[in-house]
Coordinates of C-alpha atoms in Angstrom, one line a residue:
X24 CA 0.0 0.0 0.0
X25 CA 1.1 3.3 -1.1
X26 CA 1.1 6.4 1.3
X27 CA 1.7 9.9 0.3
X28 CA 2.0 13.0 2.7
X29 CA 2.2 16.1 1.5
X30 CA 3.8 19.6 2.6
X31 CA 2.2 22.4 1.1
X32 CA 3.7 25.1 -0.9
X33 CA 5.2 28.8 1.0
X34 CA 3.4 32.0 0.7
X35 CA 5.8 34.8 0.6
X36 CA 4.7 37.9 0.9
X37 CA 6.4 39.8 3.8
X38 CA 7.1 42.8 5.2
X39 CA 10.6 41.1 6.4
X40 CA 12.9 38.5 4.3
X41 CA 12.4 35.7 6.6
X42 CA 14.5 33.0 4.5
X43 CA 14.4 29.8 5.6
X44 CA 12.7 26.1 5.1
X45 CA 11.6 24.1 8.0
X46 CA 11.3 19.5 7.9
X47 CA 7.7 19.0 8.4
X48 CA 8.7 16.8 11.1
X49 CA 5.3 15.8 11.6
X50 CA 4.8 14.6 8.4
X51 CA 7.8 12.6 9.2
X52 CA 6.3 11.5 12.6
X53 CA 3.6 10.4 10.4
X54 CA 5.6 8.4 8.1
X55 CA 7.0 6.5 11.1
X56 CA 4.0 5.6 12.5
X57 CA 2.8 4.0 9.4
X58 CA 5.9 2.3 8.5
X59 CA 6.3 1.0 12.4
X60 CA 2.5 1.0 13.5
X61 CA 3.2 -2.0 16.2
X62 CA 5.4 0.7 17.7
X63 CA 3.1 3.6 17.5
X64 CA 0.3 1.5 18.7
X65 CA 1.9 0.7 21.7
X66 CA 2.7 4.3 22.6
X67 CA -1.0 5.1 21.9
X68 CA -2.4 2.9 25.2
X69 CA -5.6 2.8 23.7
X70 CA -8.5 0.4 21.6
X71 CA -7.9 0.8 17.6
X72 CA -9.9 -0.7 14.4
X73 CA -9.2 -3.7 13.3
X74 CA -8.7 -2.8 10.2
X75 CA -5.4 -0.8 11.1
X76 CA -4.3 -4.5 12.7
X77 CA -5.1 -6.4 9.8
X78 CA -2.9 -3.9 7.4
X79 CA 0.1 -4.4 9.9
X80 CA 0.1 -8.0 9.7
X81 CA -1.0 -8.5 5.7
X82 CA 0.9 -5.3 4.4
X83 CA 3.6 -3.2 4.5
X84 CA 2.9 0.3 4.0
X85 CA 5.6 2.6 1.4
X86 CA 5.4 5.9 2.8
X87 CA 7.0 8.9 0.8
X88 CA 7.0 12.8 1.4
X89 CA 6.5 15.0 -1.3
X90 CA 7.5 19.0 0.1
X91 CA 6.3 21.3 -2.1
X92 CA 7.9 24.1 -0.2
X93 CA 10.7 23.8 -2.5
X94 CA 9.2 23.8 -5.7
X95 CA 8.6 27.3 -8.5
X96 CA 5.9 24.5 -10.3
X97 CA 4.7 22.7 -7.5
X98 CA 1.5 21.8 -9.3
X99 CA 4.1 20.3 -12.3
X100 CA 5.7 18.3 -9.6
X101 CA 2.5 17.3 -7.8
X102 CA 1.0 15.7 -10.8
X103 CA 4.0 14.0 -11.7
X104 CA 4.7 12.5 -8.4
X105 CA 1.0 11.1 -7.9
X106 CA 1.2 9.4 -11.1
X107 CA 4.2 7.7 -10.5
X108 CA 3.5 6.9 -7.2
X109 CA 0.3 5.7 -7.1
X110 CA -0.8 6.5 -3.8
X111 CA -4.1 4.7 -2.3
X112 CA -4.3 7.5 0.3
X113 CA -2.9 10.9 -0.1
X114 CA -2.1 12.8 3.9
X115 CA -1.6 16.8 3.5
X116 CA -0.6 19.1 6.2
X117 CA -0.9 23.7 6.0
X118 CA -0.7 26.1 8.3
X119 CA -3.3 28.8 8.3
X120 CA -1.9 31.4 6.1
X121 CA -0.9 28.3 3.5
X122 CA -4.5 26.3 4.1
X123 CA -5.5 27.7 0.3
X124 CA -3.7 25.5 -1.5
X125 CA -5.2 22.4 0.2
X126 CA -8.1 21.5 -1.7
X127 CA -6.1 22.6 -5.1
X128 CA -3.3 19.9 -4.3
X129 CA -6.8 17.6 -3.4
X130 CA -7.9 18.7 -7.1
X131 CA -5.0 18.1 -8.9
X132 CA -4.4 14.4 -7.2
X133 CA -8.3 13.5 -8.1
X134 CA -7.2 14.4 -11.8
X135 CA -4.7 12.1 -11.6
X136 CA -6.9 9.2 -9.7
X137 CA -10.2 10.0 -8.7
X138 CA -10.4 6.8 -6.1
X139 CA -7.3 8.0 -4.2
X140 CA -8.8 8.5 -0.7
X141 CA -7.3 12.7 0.7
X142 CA -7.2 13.6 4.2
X143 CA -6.5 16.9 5.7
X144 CA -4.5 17.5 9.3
X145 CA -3.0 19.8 10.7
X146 CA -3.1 22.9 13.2
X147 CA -5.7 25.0 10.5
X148 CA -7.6 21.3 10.0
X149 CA -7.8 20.7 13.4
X150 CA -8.7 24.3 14.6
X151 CA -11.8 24.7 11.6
X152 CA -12.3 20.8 10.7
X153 CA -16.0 21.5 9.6
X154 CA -15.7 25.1 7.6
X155 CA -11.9 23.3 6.0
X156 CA -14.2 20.1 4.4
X157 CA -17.1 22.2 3.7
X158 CA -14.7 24.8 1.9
X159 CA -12.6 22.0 0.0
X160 CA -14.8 19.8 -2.0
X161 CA -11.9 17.5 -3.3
X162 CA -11.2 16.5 0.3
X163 CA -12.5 13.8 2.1
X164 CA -11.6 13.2 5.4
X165 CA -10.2 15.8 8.3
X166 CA -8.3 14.8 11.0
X167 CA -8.6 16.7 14.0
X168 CA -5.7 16.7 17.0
X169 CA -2.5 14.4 16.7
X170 CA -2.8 12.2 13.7
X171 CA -0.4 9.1 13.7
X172 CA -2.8 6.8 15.2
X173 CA -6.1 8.0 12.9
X174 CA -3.6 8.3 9.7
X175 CA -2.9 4.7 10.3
X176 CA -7.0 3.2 11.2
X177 CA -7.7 5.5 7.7
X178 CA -4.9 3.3 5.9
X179 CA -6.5 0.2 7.4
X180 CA -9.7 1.2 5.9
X181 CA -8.3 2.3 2.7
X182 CA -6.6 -1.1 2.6
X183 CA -10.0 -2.9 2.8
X184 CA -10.9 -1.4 -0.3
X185 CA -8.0 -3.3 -1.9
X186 CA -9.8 -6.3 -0.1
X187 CA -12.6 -6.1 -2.6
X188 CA -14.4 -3.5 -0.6
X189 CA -16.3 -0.7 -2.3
X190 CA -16.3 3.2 -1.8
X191 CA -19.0 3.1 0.0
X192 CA -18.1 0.4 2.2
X193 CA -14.8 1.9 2.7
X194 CA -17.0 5.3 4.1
X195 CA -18.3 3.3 5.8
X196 CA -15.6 1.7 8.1
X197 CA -14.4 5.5 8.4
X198 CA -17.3 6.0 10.8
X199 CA -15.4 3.8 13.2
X200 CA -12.2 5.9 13.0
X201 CA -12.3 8.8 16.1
X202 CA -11.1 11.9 15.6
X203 CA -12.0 12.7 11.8
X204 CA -15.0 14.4 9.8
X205 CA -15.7 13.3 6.6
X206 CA -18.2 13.3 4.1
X207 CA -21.5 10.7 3.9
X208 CA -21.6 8.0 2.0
X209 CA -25.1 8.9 0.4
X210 CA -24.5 12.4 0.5
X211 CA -20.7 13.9 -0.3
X212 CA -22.4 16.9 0.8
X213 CA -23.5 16.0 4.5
X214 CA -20.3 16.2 7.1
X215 CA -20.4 13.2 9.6
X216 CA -18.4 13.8 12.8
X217 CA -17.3 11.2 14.5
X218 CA -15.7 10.7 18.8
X219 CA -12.6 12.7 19.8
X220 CA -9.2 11.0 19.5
X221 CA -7.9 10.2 22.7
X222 CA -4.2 11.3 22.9
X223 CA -1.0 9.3 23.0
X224 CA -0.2 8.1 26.4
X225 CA 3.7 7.3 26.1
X226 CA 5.4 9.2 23.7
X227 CA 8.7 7.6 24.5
X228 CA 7.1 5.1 22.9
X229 CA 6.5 6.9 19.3
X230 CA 9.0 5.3 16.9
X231 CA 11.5 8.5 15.9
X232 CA 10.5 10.2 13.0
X233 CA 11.0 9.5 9.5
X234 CA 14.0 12.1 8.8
X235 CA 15.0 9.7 5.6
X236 CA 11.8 10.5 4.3
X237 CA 12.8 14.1 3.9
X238 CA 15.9 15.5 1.5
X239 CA 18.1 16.7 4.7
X240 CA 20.5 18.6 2.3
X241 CA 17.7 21.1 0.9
X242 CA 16.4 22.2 4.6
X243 CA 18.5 25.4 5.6
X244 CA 16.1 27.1 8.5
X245 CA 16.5 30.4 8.9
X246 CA 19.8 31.6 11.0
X247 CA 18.9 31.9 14.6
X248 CA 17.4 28.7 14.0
X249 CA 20.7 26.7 13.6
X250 CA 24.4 27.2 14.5
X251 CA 25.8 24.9 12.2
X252 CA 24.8 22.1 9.7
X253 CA 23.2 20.0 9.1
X254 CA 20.1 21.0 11.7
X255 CA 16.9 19.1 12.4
X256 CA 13.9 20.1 14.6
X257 CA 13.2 18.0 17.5
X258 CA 10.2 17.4 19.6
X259 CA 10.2 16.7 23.3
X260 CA 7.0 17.6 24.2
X261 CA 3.5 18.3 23.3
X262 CA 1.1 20.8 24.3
X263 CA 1.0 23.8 26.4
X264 CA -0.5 24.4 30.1
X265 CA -0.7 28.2 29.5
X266 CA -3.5 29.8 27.5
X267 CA -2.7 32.9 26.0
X268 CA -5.3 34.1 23.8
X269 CA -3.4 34.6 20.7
X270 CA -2.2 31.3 20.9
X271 CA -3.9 28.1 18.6
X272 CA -3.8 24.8 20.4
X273 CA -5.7 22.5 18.3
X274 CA -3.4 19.7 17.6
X275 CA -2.0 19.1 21.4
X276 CA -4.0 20.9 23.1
X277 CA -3.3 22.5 26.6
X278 CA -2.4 19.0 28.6
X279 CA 1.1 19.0 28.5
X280 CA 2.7 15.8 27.8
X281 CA 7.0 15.4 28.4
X282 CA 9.2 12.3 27.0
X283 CA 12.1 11.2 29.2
X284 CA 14.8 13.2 28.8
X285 CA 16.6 9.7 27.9
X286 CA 14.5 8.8 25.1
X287 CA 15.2 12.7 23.5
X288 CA 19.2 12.1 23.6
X289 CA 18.8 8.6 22.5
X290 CA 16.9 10.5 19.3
X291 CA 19.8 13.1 19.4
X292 CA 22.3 10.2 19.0
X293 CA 20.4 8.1 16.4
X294 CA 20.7 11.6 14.2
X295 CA 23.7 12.2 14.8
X296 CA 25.1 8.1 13.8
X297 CA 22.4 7.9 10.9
X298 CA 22.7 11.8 9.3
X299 CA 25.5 13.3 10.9
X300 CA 23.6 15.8 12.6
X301 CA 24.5 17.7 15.9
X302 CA 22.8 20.9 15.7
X303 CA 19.2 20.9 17.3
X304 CA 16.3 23.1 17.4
X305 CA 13.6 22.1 19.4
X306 CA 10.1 22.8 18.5
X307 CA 8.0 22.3 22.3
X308 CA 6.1 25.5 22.6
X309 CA 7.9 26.2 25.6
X310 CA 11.1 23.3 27.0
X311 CA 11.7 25.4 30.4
X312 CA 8.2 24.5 31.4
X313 CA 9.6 21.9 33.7
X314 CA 13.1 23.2 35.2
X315 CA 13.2 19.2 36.5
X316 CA 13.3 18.1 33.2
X317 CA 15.6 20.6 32.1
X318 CA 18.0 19.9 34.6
X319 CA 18.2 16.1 34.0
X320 CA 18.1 16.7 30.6
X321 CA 21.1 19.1 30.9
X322 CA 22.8 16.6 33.1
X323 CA 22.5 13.9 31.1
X324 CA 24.6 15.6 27.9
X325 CA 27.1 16.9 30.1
X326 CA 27.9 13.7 32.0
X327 CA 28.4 12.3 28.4
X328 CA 30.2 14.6 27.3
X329 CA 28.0 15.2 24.2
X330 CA 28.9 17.6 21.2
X331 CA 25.1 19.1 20.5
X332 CA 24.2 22.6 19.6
X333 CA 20.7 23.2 20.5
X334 CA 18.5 26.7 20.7
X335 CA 15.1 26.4 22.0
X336 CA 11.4 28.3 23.3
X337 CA 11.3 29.4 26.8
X338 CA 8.5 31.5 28.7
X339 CA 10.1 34.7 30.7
X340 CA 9.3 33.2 33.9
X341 CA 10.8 29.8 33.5
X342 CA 14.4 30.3 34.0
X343 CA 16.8 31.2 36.2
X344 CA 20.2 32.2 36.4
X345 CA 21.8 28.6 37.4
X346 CA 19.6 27.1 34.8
X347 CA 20.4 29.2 32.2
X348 CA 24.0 28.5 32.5
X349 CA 23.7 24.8 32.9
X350 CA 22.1 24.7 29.6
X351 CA 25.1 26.9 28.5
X352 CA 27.5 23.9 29.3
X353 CA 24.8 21.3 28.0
X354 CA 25.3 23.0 24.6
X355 CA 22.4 25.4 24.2
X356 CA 23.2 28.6 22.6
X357 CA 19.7 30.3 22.3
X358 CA 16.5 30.8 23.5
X359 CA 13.8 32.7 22.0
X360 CA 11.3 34.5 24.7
X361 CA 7.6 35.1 23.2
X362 CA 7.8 39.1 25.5
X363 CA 4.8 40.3 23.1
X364 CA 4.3 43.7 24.6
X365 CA 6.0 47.1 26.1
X366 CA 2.8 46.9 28.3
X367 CA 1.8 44.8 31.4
X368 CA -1.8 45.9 30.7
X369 CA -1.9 44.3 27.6
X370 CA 0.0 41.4 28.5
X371 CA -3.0 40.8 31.4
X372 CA -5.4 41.2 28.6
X373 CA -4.2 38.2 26.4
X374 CA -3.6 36.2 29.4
X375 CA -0.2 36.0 29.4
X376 CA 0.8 35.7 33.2
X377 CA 4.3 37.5 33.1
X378 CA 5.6 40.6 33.8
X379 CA 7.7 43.0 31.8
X380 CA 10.1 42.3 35.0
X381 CA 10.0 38.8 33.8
X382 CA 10.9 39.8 30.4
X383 CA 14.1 42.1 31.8
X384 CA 15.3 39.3 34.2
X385 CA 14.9 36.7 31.2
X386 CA 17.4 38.5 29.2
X387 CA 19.9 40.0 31.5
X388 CA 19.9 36.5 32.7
X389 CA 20.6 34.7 29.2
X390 CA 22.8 37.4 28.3
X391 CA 24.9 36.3 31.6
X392 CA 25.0 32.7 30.7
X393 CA 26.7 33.5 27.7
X394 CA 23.8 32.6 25.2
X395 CA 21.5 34.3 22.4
X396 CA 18.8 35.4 22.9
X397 CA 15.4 36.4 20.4
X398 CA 12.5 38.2 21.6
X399 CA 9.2 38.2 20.1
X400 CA 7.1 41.1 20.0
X401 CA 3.4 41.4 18.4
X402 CA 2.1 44.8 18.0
X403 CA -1.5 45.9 17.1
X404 CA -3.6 43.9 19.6
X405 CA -7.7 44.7 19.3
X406 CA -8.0 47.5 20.8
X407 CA -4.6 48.9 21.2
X408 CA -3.1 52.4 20.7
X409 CA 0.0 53.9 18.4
X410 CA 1.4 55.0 21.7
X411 CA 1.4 51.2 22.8
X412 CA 2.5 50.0 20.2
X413 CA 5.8 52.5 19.9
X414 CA 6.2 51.5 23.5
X415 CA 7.0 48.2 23.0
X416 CA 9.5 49.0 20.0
X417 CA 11.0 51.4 23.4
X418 CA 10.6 48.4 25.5
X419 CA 12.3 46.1 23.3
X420 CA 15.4 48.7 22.9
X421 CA 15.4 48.3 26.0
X422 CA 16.0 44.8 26.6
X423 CA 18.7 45.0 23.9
X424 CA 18.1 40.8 23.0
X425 CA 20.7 39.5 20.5
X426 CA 17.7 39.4 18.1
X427 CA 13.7 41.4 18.0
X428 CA 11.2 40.1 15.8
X429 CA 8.0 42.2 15.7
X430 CA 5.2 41.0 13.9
X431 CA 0.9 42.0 13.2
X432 CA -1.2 40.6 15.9
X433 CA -3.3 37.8 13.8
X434 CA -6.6 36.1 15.4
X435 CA -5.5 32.4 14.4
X436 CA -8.1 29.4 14.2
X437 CA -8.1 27.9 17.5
X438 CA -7.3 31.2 19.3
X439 CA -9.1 33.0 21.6
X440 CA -8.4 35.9 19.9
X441 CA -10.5 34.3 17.1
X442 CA -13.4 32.7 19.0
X443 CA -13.7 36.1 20.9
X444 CA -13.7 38.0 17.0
X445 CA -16.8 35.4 15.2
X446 CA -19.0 35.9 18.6
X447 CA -18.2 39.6 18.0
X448 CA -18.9 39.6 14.6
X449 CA -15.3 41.5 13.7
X450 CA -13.4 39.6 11.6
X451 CA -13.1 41.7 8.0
X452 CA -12.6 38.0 6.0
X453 CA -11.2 34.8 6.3
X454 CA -9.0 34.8 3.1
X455 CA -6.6 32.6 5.0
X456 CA -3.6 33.3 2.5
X457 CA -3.8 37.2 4.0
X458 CA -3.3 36.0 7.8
X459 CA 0.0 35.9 8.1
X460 CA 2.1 37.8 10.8
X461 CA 3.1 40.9 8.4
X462 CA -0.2 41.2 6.5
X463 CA -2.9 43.9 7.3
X464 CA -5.3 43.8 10.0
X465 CA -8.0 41.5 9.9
X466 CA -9.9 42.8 12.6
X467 CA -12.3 46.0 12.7
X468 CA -11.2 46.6 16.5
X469 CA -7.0 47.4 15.1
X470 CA -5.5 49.8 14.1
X471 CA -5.1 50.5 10.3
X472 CA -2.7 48.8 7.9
X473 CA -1.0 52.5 6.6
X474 CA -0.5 52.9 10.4
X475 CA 1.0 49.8 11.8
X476 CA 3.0 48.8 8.3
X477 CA 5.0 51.8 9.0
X478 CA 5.6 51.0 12.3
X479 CA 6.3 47.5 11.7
X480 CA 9.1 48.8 9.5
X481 CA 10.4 51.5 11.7
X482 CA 10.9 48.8 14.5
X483 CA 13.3 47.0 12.9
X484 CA 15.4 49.6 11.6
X485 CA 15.2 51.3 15.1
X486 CA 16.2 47.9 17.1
X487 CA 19.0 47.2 14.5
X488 CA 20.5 50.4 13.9
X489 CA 21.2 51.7 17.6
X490 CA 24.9 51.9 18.6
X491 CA 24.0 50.3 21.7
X492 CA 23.2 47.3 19.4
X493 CA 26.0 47.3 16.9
X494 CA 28.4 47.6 19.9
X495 CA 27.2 44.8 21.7
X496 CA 28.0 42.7 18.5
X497 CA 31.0 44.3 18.5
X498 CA 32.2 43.1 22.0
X499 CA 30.8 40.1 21.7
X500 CA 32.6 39.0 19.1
X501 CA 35.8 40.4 20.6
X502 CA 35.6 38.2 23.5
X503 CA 34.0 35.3 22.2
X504 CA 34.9 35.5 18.5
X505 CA 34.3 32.6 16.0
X506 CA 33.7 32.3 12.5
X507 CA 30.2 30.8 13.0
X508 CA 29.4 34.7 14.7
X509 CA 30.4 36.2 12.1
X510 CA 28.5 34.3 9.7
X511 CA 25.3 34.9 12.2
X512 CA 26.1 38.9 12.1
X513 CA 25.9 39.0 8.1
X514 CA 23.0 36.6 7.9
X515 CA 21.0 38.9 10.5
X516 CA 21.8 42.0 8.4
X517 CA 20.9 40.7 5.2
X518 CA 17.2 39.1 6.4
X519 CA 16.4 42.5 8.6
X520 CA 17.7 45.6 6.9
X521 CA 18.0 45.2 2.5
X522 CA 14.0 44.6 2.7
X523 CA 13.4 47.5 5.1
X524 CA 14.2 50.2 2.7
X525 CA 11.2 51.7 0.6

């Protein structure tokens, strides 16, 4: 049986150069639970179809990954691929601002083979699973939340139809599978819904994820992503306790879910013996959540002695000084700190639960240790003023990070910020290819586009210009100089400053 999972094209349209191509490493968690389901099945702790049994022990499944991110034609190279291939189930993946070219790849794949069953996953799928299938009439099935295990009961029913089974019966067995919608059998046009998908229980248990799927030599993320390659993302947790309001959490949710720190080195070491790689970013929405697990974590690389780079997310309020430079001697050379705002009011309005304080302390501290550090700032929350807005630009001068990134405030699916704007009534459209972070307002409570594009602008070239800036390149360097800073320096002034200019 023939699997194909699908990345969907970029949409570049910003206001900043932000080069860089991410693995979809959840396409290649996917691939590795189909091609190891007894693995994956005993992470999940829970009852699955038959059907998904049945295809384990009668056949193996050929997974590839087809990333479109790369491509000028990507429709030329879609087509060719699915009729070479032959897939019996097509899997693709999108982010909000990329969810538009869904249902075209869906299109495309149907002219090719209109049997091939497509499903749709993902953080925009799982946030909006009825308005995505009732927008994309070449998809059939949505999966909502994490999708090894349902990807893998959705092949089981796909392979029944290889059995002998019809369309229809095949429809039918997919009202057994939880955590999907999908279309009638009778009626394309009716959406059936079927139980939530409980989650994973061991993820120590999920086989590692498919990296061979993915060409490792085309993926260069953008610079304060890596410090030397090759890089790969890496995943030691899933979900987030907190619940700010900009924030989506419709794959994993708010319960928060940790592997060993064991299991994450012994996925560090497979990496580096089977690709060569020893540069890490990891992709948890926050890994100082749990300074325990930090701590054995860090322990665990020094006391091997390991030679791993790694950068990661932190909240403000996580670390402290002796953790920060214990991850220093564990190899981690920068953390990027979600600081949002110039203004504790507004970080009390989207539910935060820091302090500007927190955001001072977070930086002098990682500053001390002797790493990087990125701050993220989002201006043009509903509701809030020019003067707020060119407060945080002072406030982020003020922290004087190693890097600022300032971006629109956008009400993602799954958000608050979005459930709060359709009960209001004030989103201006959904044209999902127009929500990204440097696109204009979306929302009748913000400030205008002519406004906040200007200042969006002026941010950067105010953060990256200062003397008190380009000095503390300048001394770092000095004391700590290396060829890989250098490289860092040039990279940061060719992504922030040439696309600036007007």
């Amino acid at each position: 049986m023939r699997v194909l999972l699908i990345q969907t094209p970029q949409v570049t349209r910003d206001v900043i150069s932000l080069k860089g191509i991410e693995m979809p490493m959840n396409l290649a968690y996917l691939a590795s639970g189909l091609e190891h389901p007894g693995d994956l099945l005993s992470a999940y702790g829970h009852d699955v179809l038959p059907e998904s049994l049945e295809l384990r022990e009668k056949e193996p499944i050929n997974v590839r990954i087809l990333d479109l991110q790369f491509y000028q034609d990507p429709w030329r190279i879609l087509s060719s691929e699915v009729r070479r291939f032959k897939p019996s189930l097509i899997g693709i993946t999108s982010f909000t601002i990329q969810a538009k070219h869904v249902d075209r790849i869906a299109q495309v794949a149907k002219e090719r083979d209109d049997d091939v069953l497509i499903t749709f996953g993902g953080p925009h799928a799982s946030a909006l699973p009825g308005k995505s299938l009732s927008e994309m009439p070449h998809v059939d099935v949505i999966v909502v939340g994490e999708g090894e295990v349902t990807l893998l009961e959705i092949a089981g029913c796909v392979f029944s139809k290889n059995e002998g089974n019809s369309t229809n019966e095949v429809r039918h067995h997919l009202s057994k599978v939880k955590g999907i919608y999908y279309r009638d059998a009778g009626d394309k046009k009716e959406i059936k819904v079927s139980p939530p998908r409980p989650l994973i229980k061991n993820l120590d248990l999920i086989p590692f994820p498919a990296r061979d799927k993915l060409h490792l030599e085309m993926y260069k993320p953008l610079f304060v992503n890596y410090w030397r390659l090759p890089s790969t993302g890496i995943l030691s947790s899933r979900g987030c306790p907190y619940n700010c309001s900009y924030c989506s959490k419709a794959v994993f949710k708010r319960k928060f879910r940790m592997r060993s720190p064991e299991n994450v080195l012994e996925e560090m070491r497979s990496c580096e013996k089977k690709y060569g790689i020893k540069d890490f970013r990891f992709y948890d929405d926050a890994v100082t959540i749990s300074r325990h697990w930090v701590k054995k974590f860090c322990k665990l690389l020094i006391d091997q002695d390991t030679d791993y780079t790694w950068n990661a997310f932190s909240r403000v309020s996580d670390v402290t000084p002796a953790m920060l430079k214990m991850m220093k001697r564990a190899g981690c050379y920068h953390l990027k700190f979600g600081v949002e705002t110039g203004s504790n009011h507004i970080l009390k309005q989207i539910n935060k639960t820091t302090t500007l304080q927190d955001a001072r302390n977070a930086i002098k501290h990682t500053d001390e240790a002797g790493m990087e550090s990125l701050a993220y700032f989002i201006i043009n929350f509903p509701g809030e003023s020019i003067d707020s807005m060119l407060n945080t630009i002072k406030f982020a001068k003020e922290l004087n990070a190693t890097y600022a990134m300032f971006f629109h405030c956008k009400p993602l699916p799954g958000s608050k910020l979005y459930a709060d704007a359709v009960r209001d009534d004030t989103l201006i459209h959904t044209d999902w290819e127009y929500y990204g972070e440097e696109d204009p307002p979306v929302l009748r409570n913000q400030a205008s586009y002519r406004e906040t594009r200007n200042i969006l602008r002026d941010a950067y070239n105010q953060y990256y210009l200062r003397p008190r800036y380009l000095m503390k390149w300048v001394k770092d360097i000095a004391l700590n100089f290396s060829i890989e800073k250098i490289k860092r320096l040039f990279d940061g002034i060719k992504t922030f400053m040439p696309s600036r200019r007007q």
